[in-house]
Short mmCIF file of C-alpha atoms in Angstrom, two decimals:
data_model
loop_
_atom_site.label_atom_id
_atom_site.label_comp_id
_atom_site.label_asym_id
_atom_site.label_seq_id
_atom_site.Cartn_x
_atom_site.Cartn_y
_atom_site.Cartn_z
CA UNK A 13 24.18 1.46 54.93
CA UNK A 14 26.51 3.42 52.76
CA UNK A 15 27.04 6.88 51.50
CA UNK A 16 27.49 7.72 48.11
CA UNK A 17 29.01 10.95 46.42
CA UNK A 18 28.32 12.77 43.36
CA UNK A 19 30.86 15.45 42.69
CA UNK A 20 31.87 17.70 39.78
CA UNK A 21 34.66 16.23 37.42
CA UNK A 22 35.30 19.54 35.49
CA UNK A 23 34.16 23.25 36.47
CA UNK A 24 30.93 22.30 37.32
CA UNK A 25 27.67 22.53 35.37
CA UNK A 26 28.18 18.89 34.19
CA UNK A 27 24.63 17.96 34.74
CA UNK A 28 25.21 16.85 38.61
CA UNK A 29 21.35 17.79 39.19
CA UNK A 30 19.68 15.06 36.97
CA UNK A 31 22.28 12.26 37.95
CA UNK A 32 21.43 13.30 41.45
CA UNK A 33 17.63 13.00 40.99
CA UNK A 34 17.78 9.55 39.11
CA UNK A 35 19.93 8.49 42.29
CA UNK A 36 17.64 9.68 44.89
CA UNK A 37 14.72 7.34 44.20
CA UNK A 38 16.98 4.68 45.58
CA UNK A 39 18.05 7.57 48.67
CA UNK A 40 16.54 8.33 51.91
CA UNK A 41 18.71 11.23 52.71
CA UNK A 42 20.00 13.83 50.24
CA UNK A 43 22.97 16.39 51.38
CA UNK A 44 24.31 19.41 50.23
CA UNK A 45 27.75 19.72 51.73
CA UNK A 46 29.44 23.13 50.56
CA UNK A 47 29.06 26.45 48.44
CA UNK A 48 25.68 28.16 48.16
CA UNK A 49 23.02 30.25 46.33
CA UNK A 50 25.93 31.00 43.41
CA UNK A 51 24.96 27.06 42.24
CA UNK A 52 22.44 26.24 40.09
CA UNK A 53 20.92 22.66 39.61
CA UNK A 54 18.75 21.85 36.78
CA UNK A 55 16.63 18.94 36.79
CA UNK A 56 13.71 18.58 33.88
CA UNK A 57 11.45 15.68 34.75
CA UNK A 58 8.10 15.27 32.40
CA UNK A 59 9.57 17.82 30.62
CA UNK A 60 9.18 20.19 33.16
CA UNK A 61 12.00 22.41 34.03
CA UNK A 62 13.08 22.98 37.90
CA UNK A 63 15.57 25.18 39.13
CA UNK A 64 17.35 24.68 42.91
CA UNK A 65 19.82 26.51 44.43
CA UNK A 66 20.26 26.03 47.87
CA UNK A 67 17.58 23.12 48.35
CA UNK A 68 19.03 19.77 47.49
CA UNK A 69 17.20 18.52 44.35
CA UNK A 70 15.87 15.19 46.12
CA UNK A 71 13.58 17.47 47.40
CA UNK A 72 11.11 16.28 44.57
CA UNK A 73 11.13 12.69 45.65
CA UNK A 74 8.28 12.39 48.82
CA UNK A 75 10.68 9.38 50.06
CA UNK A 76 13.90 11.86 50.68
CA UNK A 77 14.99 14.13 53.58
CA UNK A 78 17.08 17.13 52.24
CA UNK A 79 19.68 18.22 54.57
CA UNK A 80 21.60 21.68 54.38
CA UNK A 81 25.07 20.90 55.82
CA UNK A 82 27.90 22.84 57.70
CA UNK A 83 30.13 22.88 55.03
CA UNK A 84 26.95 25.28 53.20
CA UNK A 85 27.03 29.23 53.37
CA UNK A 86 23.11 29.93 53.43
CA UNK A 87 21.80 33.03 52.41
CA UNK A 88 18.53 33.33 54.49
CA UNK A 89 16.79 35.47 51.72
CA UNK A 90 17.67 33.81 49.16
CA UNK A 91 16.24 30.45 50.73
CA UNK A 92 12.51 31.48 51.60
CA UNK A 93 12.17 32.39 48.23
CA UNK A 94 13.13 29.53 47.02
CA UNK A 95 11.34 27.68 49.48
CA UNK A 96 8.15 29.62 48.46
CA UNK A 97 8.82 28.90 44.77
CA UNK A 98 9.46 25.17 44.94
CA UNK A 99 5.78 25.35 47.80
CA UNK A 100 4.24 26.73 44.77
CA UNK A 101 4.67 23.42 42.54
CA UNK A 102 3.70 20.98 45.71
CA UNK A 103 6.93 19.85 47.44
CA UNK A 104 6.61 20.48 51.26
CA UNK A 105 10.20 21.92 51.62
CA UNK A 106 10.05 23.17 54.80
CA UNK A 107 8.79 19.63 56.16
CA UNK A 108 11.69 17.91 54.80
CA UNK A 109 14.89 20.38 54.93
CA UNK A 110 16.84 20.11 57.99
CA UNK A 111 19.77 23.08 58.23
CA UNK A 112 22.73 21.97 60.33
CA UNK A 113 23.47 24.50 63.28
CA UNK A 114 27.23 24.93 62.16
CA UNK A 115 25.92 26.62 58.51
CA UNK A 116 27.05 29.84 58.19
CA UNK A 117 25.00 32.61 57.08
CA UNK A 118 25.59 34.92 54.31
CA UNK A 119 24.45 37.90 54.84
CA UNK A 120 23.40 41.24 52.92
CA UNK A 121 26.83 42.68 53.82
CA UNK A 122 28.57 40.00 51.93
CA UNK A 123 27.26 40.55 48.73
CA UNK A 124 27.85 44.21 49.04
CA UNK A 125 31.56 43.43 49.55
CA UNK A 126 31.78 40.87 47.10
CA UNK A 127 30.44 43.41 44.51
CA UNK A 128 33.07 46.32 45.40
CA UNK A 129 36.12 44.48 45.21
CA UNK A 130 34.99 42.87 41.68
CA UNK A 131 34.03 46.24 40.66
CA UNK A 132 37.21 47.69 41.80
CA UNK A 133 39.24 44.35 40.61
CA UNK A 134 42.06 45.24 37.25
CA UNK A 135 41.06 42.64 34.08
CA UNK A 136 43.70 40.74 35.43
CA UNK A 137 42.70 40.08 39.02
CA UNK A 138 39.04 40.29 37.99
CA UNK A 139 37.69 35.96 39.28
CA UNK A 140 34.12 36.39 37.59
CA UNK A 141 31.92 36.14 41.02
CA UNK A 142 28.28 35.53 40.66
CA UNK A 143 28.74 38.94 43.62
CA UNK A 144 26.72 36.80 45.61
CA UNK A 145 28.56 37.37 48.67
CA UNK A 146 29.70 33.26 48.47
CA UNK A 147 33.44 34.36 49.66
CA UNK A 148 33.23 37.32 51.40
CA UNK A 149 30.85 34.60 53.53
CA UNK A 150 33.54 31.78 53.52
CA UNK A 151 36.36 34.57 54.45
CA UNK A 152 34.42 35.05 57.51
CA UNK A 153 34.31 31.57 58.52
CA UNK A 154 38.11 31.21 57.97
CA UNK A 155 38.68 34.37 60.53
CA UNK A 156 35.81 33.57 62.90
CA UNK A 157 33.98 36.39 62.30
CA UNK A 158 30.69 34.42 61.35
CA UNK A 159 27.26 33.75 62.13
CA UNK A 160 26.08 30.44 62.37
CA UNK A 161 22.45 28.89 62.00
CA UNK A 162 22.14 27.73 65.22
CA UNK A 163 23.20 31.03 66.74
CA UNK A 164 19.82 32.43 65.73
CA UNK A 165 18.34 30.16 68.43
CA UNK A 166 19.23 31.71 71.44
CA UNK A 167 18.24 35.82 70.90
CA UNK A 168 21.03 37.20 73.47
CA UNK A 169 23.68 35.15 72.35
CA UNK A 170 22.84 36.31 68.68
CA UNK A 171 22.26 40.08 69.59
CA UNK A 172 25.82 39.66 71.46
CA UNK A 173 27.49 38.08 68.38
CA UNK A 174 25.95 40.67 65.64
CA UNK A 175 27.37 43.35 68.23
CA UNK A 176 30.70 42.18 68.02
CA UNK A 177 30.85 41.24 64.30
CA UNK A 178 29.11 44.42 63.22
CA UNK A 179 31.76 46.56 65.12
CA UNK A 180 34.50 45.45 63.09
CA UNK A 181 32.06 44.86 59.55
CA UNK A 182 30.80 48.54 59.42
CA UNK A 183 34.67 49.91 60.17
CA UNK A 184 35.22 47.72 57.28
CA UNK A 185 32.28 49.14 54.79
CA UNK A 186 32.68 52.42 55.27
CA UNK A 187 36.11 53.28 55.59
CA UNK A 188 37.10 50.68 53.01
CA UNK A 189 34.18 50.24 50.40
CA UNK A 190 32.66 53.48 51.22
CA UNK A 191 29.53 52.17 51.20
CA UNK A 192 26.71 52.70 54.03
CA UNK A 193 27.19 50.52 57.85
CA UNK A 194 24.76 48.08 58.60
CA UNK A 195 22.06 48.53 61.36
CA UNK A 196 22.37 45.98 63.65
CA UNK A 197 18.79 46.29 65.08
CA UNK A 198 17.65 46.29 61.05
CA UNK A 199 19.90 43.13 60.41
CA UNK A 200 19.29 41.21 64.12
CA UNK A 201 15.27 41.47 63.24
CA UNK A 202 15.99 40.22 60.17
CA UNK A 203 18.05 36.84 61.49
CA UNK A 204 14.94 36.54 64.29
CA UNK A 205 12.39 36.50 61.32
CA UNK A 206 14.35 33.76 59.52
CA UNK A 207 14.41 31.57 62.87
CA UNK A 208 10.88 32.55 63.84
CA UNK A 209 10.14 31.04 60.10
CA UNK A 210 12.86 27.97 59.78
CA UNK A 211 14.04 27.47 63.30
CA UNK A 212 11.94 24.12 63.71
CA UNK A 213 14.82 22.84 61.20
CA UNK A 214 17.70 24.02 62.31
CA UNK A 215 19.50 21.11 64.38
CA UNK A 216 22.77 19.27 64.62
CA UNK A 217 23.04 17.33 61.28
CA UNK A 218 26.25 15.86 62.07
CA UNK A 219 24.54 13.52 64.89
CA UNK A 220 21.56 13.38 62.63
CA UNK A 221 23.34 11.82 59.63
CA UNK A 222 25.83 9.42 61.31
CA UNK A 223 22.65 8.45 63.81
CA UNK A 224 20.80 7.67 60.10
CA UNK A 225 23.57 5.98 58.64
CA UNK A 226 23.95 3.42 61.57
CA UNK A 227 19.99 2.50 61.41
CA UNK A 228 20.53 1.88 58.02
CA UNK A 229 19.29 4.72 56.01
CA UNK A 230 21.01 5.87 52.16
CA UNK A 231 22.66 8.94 52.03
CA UNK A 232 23.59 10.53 48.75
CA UNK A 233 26.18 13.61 49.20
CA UNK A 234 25.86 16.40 46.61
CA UNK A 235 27.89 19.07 45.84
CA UNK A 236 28.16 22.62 43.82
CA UNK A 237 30.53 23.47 41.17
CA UNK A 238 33.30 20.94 40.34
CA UNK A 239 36.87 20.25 40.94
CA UNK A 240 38.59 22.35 38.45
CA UNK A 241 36.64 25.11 40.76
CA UNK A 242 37.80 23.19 44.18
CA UNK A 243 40.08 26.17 46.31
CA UNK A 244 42.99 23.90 46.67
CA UNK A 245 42.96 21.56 43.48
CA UNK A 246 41.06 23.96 40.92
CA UNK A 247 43.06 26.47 38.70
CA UNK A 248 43.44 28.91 41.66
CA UNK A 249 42.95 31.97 42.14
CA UNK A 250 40.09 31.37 39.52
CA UNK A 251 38.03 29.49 41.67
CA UNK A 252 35.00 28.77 43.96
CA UNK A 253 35.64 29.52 47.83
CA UNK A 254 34.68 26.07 49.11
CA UNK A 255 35.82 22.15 48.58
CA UNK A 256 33.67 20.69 46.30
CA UNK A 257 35.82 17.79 45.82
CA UNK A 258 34.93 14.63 48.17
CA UNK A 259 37.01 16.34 50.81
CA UNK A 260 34.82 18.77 51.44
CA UNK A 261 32.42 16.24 51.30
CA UNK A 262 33.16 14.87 54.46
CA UNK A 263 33.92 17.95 56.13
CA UNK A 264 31.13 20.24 54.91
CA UNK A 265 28.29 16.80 56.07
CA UNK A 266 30.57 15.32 59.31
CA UNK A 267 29.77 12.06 57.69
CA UNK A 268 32.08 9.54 58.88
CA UNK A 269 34.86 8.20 55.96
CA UNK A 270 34.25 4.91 56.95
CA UNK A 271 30.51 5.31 55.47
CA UNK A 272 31.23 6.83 51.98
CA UNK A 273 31.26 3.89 49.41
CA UNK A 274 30.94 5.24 45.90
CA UNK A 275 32.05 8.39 44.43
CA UNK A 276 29.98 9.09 40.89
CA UNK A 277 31.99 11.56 39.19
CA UNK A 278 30.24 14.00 36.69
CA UNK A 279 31.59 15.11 33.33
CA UNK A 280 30.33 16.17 30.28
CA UNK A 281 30.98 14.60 26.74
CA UNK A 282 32.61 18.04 26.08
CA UNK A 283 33.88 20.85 28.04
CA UNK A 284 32.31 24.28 29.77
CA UNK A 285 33.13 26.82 32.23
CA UNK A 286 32.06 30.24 33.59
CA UNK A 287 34.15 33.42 34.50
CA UNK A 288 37.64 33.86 34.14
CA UNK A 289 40.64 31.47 34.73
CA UNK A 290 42.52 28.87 32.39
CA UNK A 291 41.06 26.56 29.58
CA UNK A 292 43.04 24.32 27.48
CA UNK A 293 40.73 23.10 25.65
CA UNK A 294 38.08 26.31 25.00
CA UNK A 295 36.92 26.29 21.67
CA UNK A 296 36.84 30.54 20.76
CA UNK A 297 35.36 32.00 18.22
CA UNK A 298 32.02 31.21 16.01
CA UNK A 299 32.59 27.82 16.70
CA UNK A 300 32.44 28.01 20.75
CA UNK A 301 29.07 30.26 19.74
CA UNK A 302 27.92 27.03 17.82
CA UNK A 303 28.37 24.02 20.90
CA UNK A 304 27.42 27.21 23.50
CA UNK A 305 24.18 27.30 21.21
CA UNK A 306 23.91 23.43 20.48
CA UNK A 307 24.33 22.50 24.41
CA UNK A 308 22.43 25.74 25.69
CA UNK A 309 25.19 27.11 27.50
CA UNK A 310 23.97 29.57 29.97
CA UNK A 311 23.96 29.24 33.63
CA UNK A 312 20.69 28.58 35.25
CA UNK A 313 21.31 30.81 38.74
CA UNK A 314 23.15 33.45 36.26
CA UNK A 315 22.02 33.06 32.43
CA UNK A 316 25.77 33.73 31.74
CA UNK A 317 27.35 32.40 28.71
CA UNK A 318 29.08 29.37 29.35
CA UNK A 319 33.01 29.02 27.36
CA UNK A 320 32.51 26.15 25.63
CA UNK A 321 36.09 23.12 25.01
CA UNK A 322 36.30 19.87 23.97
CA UNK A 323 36.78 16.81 26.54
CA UNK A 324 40.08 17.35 28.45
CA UNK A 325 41.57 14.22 29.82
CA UNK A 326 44.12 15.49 31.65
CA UNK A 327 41.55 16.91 33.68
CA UNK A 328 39.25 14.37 34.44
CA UNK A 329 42.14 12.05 35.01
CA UNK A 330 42.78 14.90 37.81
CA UNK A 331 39.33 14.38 39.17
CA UNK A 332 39.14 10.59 39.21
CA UNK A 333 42.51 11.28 41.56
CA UNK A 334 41.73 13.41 43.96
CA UNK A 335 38.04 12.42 44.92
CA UNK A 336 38.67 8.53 44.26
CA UNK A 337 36.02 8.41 41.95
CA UNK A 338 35.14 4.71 41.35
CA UNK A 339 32.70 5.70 38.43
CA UNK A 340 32.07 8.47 35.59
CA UNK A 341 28.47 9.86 34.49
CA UNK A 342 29.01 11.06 30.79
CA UNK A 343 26.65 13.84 30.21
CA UNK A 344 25.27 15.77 27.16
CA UNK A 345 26.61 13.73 24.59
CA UNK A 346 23.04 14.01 22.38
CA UNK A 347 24.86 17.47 21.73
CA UNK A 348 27.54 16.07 20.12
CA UNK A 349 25.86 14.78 17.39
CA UNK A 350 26.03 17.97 14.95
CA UNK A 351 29.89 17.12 14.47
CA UNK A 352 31.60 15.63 11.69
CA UNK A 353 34.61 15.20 13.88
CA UNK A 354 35.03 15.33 17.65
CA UNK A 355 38.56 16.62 18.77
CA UNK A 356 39.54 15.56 22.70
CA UNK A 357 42.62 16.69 24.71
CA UNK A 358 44.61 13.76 25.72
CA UNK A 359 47.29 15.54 27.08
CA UNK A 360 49.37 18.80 27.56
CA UNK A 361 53.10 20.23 26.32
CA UNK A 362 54.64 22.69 28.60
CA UNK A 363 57.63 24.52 27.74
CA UNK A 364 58.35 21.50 24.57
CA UNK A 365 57.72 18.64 27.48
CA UNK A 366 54.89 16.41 28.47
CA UNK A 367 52.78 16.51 31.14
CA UNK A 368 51.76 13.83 32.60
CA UNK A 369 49.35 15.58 34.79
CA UNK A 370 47.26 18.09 35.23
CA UNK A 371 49.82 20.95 36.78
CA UNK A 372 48.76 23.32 39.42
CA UNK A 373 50.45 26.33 38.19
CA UNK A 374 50.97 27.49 34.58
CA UNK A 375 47.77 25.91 32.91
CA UNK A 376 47.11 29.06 30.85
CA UNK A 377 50.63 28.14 29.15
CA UNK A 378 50.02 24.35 28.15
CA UNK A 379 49.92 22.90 24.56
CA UNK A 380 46.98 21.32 24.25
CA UNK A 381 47.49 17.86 22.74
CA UNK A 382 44.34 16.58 20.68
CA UNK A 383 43.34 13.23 18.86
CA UNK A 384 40.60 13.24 16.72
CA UNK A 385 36.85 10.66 16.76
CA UNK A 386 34.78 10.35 13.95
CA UNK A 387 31.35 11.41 14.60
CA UNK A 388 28.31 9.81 14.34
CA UNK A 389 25.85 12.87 12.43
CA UNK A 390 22.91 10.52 14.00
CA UNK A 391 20.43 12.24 16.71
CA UNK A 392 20.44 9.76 20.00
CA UNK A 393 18.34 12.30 22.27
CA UNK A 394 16.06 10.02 24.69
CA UNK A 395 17.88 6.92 23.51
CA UNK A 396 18.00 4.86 26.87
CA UNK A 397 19.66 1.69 25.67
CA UNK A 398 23.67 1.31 25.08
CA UNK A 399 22.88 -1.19 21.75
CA UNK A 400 20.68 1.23 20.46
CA UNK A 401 23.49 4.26 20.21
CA UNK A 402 25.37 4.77 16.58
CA UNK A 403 28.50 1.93 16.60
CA UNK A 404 30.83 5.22 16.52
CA UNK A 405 29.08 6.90 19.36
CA UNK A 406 29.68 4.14 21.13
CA UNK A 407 33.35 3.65 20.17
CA UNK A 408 33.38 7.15 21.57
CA UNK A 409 32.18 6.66 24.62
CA UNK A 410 34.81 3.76 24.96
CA UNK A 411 37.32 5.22 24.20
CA UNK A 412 36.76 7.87 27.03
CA UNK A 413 36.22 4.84 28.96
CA UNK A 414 40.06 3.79 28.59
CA UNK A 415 41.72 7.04 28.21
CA UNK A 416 40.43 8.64 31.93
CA UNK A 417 40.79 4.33 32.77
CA UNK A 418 38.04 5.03 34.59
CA UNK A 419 34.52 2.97 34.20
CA UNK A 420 31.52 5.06 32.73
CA UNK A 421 28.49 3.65 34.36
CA UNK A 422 26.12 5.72 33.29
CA UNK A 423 25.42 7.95 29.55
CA UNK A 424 23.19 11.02 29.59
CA UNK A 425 21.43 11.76 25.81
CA UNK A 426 18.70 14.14 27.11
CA UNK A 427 17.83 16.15 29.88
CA UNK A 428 15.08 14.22 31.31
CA UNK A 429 15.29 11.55 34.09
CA UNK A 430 14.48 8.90 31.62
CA UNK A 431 16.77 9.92 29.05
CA UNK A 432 19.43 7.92 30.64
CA UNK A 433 21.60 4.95 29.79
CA UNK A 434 22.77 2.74 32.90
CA UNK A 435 25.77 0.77 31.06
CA UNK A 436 25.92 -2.30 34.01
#
């Protein structure tokens, strides 16, 4: 059987969550294949609101097996407590999360480095971190300075490793941060609680997944963030620390290219992103505070106010490119309903000439070129039928359609599962 992808065609928050848990009643297996606790999913099902971070929202389907990859920094503390929140409304986490043993883990050290150098960042330099520790975690991974998951398994081995690491690390906080060195026999009782609690799950997910795959079993790959966040094709340095993009996909699961099928790209019917970096098409002033208010724009691991644009094709034609995605999910576009007019970038100006793609470098210096769509001043929250939308709503959504020349298979006009339109 096939794997199928669901990644982030903008700067994440597109609504990857619910499209992920209307896919998964069709899924045995559910991965999350890079970033980490600085993600937040939202999925609202009976009109109840749930919140994941770590766990792979699948989790709520009995059916599915939620799988942690290697491509995932996992912060230990962070995950029994979600664990014990998402115990407290009746899913049996721990029975059905498997952790691969190549996961790093992020550890309290991280997130005290990650909040000294923003702290000590100029406005200029400043990326707008959650200071969750998410790339101080991934730096250590790219120098081979980490620990991994299935390290805690073997106590000398572990108690050898923290040695070594903890050497260098505490060198590093106080003579660099000035803040207080770690105790290694504080921090290696802390690792042996986490296996003594999760070490049952920890296991090599690589041979797990491709094992799956060849009996048959449906895998659905899930990401965090989006690809205007990805390290190599976002609008570096403002960025996440991983490869959300389908990419990292492959690398953060060990899921064999020749499985992957379909790759469901996310978007919204408008524009958002969080902390600093580049936006063409933000929307400032009063009127960002009206679509922020309209879409409720705040981040669910962060409450943050989200900077609110309009549609950018440029950069979902971007997306489509660089993770092959064969389909769109438009998101959110209930919200759009308030407008009279909705504006959309189709394209940029650089320096008096057009781009005809979305540039690595210089981004904060585009023209932004817009076209305007009549709007529809009709409320379609909950509709579930692609007749039943306003005839300009719908032009709307087609014309998306050929501008990204991309399909859009499926419409989102509410939060909840069945607030969903599947246009096949």
């Amino acid at each position: 059987m096939p794997a199928n992808l669901v990644v982030g065609a903008q700067w994440g928050d597109e609504g990857k969550a619910k499209v992920i848990d209307y896919l998964s009643k069709d899924t045995d297996i559910i991965v999350r294949y890079q970033g980490g606790a600085n993600a937040g999913h939202t999925v609202v099902v009976g009109g109840k609101k749930y919140i994941f971070h770590l766990v792979p929202s699948g989790i709520i389907y009995d059916n599915t097996t939620c799988v942690i990859g290697n491509g995932v920094v996992l912060d230990p503390e962070y995950f029994l407590k979600e664990c014990a929140d998402l115990e407290s409304h009746g899913f049996k986490v721990k029975e059905k999360v498997l952790i691969s043993d190549s996961c790093h883990i992020l550890l309290p050290y991280h997130r005290l480095i990650d909040e000294a150098r923003e702290a000590g960042s100029t406005p200029e330099r400043k990326i707008g971190t959650t200071k969750k520790g998410i790339g101080m975690c991934y730096a250590d991974k790219m120098l081979r300075n980490g620990v991994r998951a299935g390290d805690l398994l073997d106590k000398d081995l572990l108690k050898r490793k923290l040695t070594h690491i903890l050497e260098v690390k505490n060198q590093e906080l106080v003579k660099y941060y000035d803040l207080e060195p770690v105790n290694i026999t504080e921090m290696y009782d802390f690792l042996l609680d986490f296996a003594d609690k999760m070490g049952k799950n920890i296991v090599n997910t690589v041979y797990y997944l491709n094992s799956e795959l060849q009996k048959g079993k449906r895998v659905l790959l899930e990401g965090a963030q989006g690809t205007g966040l990805d390290i190599d094709f976002g609008t570096y340095p403002y960025v996440t620390s991983s490869n959300p993009t389908t990419g990292g996909a492959l690398a953060g699961s060990g899921v064999s290219f020749r499985y992957l099928q379909d790759v469901i790209g996310i978007t919204k019917a408008y524009a958002t992103r969080v902390g600093e970096g580049p936006f063409p098409s933000e929307i400032l002033g009063e009127a960002g505070d009206v679509l922020r208010k309209l879409g409720g724009e705040y981040g669910s691991t962060t409450g943050r106010p989200r900077r609110c644009g309009w549609f950018d094709v440029q950069m979902i034609k971007h997306a489509v490119t660089v993770n092959g995605i064969n389909s769109l999910v438009l998101t959110k576009i209930d919200v759009l309903s308030h407008y009279d007019s909705i504006p959309v970038v189709v394209g940029y100006e650089y320096k008096g000439k057009k781009l005809d793609f979305f540039p690595s470098q210089g981004l904060e210096d585009v023209k932004p070129l817009f076209a305007e769509f009549k709007g529809w001043k009709d409320d379609i929250s909950g509709i579930n039928s692609f007749s039943k939308l306003p005839t300009l709503c719908q032009s709307y959504i087609k014309s998306l359609q050929d501008l990204v020349n991309t399909k859009i298979g499926i419409v989102s006009t509410g939060p909840d599962r069945e607030h969903t339109i599947i246009m096949d």
